[in-house]
Coordinates of C-alpha atoms and ligand atoms in Angstrom, one line a residue:
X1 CA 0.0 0.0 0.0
X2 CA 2.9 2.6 0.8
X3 CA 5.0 3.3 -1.9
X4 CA 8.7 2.8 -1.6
X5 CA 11.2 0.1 -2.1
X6 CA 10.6 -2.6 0.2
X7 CA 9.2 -5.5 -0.8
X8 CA 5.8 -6.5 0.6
X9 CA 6.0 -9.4 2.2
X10 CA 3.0 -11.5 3.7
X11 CA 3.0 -11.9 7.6
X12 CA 3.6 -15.6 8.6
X13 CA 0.6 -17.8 8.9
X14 CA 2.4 -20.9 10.2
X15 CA 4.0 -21.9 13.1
X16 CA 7.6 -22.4 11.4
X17 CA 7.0 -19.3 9.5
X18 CA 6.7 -17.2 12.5
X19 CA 9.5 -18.9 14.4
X20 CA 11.6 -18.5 11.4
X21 CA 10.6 -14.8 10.4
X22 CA 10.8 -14.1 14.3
X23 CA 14.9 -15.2 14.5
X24 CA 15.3 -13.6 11.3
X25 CA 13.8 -9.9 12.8
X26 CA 15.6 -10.4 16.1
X27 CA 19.0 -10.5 14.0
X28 CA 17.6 -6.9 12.7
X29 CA 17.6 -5.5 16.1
X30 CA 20.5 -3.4 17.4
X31 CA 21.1 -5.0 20.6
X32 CA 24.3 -6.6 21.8
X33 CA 23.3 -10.0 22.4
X34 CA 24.3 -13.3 20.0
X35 CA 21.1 -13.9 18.5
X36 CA 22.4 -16.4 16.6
X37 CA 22.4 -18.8 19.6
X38 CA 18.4 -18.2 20.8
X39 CA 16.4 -20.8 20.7
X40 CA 12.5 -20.3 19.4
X41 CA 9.4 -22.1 20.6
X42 CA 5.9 -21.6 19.8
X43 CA 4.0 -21.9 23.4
X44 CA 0.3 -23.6 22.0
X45 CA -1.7 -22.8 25.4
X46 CA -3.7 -20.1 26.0
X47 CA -1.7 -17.9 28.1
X48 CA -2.1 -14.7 29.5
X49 CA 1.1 -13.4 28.2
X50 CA 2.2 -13.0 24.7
X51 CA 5.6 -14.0 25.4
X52 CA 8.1 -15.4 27.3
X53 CA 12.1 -15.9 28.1
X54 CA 13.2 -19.4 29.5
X55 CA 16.5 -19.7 30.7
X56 CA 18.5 -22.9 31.5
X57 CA 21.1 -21.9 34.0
X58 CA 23.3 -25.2 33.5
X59 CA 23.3 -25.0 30.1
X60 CA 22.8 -21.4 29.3
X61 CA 20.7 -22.3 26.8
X62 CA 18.1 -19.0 26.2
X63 CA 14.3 -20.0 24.5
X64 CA 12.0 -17.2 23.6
X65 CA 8.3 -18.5 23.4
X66 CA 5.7 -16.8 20.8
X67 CA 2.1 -17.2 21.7
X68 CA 0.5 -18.1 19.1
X69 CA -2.5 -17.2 19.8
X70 CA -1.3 -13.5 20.8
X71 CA 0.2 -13.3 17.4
X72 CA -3.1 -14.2 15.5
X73 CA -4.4 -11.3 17.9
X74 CA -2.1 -8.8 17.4
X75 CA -0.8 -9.7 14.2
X76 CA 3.0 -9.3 12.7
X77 CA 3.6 -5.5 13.2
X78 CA 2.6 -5.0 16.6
X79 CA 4.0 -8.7 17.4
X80 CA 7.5 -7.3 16.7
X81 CA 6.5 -5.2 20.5
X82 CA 6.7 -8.8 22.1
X83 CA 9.5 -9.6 19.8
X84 CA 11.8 -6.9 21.2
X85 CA 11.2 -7.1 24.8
X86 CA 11.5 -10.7 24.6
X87 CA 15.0 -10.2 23.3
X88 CA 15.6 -7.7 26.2
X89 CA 15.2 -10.5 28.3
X90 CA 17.6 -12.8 26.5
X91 CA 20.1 -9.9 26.5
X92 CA 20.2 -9.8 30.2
X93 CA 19.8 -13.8 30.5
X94 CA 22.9 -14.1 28.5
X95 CA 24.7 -11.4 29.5
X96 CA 23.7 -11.6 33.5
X97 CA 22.2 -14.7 34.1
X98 CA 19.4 -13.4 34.9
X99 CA 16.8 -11.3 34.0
X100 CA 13.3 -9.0 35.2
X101 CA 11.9 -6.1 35.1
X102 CA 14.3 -3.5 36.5
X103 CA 16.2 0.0 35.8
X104 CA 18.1 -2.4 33.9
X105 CA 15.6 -4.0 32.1
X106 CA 13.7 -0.6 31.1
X107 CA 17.1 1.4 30.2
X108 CA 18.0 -1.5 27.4
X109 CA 14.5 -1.6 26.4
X110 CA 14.0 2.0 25.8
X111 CA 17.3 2.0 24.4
X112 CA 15.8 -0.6 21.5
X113 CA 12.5 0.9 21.8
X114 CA 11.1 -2.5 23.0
X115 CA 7.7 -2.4 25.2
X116 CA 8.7 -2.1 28.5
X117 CA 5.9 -4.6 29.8
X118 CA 5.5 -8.0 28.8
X119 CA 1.8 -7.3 27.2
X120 CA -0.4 -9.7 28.0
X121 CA -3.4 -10.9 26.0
X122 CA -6.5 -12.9 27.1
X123 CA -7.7 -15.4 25.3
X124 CA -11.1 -14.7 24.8
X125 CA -12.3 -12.6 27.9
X126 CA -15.1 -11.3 26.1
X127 CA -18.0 -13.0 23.6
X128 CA -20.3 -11.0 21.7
X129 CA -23.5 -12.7 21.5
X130 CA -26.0 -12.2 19.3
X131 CA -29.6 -12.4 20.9
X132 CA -31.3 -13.8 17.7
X133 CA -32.9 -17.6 18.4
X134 CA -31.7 -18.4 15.2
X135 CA -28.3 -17.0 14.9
X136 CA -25.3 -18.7 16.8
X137 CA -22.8 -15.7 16.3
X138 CA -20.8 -15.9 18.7
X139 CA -17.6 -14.3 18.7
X140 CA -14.8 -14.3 21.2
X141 CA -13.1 -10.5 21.5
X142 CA -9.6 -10.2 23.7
X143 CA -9.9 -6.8 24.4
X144 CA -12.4 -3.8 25.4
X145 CA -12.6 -2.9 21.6
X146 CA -15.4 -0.3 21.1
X147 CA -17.9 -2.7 20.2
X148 CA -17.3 -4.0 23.2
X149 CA -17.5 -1.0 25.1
X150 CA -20.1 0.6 23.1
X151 CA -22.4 -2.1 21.5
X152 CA -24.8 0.3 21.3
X153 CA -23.1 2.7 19.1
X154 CA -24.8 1.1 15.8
X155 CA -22.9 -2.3 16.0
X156 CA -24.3 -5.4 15.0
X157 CA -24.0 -9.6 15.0
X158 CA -21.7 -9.9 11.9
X159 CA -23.7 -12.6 11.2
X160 CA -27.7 -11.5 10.9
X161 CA -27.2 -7.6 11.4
X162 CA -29.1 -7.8 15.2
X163 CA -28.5 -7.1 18.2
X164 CA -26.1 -8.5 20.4
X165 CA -25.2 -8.4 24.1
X166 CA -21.8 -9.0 25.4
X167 CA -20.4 -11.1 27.9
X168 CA -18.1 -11.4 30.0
X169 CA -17.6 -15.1 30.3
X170 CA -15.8 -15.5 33.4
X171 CA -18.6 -13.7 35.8
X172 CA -21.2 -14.3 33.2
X173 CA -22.4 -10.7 33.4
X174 CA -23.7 -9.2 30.2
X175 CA -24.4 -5.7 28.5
X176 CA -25.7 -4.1 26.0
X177 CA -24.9 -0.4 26.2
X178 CA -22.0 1.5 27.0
X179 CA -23.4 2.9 30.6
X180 CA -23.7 -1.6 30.7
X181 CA -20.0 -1.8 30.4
X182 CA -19.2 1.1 32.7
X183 CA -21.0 -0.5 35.2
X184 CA -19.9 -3.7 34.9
X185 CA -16.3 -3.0 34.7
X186 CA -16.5 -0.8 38.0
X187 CA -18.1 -4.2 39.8
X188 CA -16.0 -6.5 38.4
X189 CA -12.9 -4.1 39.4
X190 CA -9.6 -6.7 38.9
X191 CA -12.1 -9.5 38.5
X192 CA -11.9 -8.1 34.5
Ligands
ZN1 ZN1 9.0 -9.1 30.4
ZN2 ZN1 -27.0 -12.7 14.6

């Protein structure tokens, strides 16, 4: 879509496409730590973070795990976030044998522009439901999008065009408007 010389390429739809495009960005990424030597791992169960950095003290061996399920969320360019502050982590693994989230931590990752948090996605907090008896739309939403938080700002089931209510499938409670949400988020305070 933008003009220029790079060539488009297509954002990974397989496992071993995104472990493969994934070691291949990291190499891109000015920090001082020997890439080359990472491991890669796809972590398959629903987690709540989109990432992680294992480290294997005896053998200094340093894995970064993709959710792939966060990646399907977020998609390749904002993956690269997760990508980044993963690799913060290796940095410090390999380079202290250890790693967190401290002065350290942030410096280097501001210093690569890397997320300072790990961000975390949910898999499927939310479902829309459609309130049709015929219609089973039913789809699962990760985050307070605005249909969401507004259903009532002229959105409808993707599937029939009516009206849906969402839910929030761990409490069960359910809204329909956005004063709905507002309430319910207030109740269910860190229950969200
Ligand atoms: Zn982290
Ligand atoms: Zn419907």
């Amino acid at each position: 879509m933008t003009s220029g010389n790079r060539t488009a390429r297509e954002d990974p739809t397989t496992r071993v496409g995104l472990l493969s495009r994934a070691a291949e960005y990291a190499a891109t990424v000015a920090i001082d730590l020997d890439v080359a030597d990472l491991e890669w791992a796809i972590s398959e169960r629903a987690r709540r973070r989109a990432g992680c950095c294992r480290y294997d003290p005896d053998s200094g061996e340093i894995t970064v795990v993709l959710t792939w399920d966060a990646y399907r969320e977020f998609g390749w360019d904002e993956f690269v976030g997760t990508i980044r502050h993963e690799l913060v982590h290796a940095w410090e693994f390999q380079r202290f044998g250890e790693s967190g989230h401290g002065d350290r931590f942030y410096r280097k990752a501001d210093e690569i522009d890397a997320p300072r948090h790990c961000r975390s996605f949910t898999d499927g907090r939310i479902e829309l439901v459609c309130t049709a008896a015929d219609c089973d739309w039913r789809p699962e939403r990760h985050r307070a999008s605005r249909p969401v938080r507004e259903p009532d700002a002229g959105y409808q089931c993707g599937e029939c065009g009516g009206e849906y209510v969402v839910r929030h499938r761990a409490s069960g409670r359910t809204w329909r408007t956005a004063e709905g949400y507002e309430r319910a988020r207030e109740s269910l305070g860190d229950d969200w």
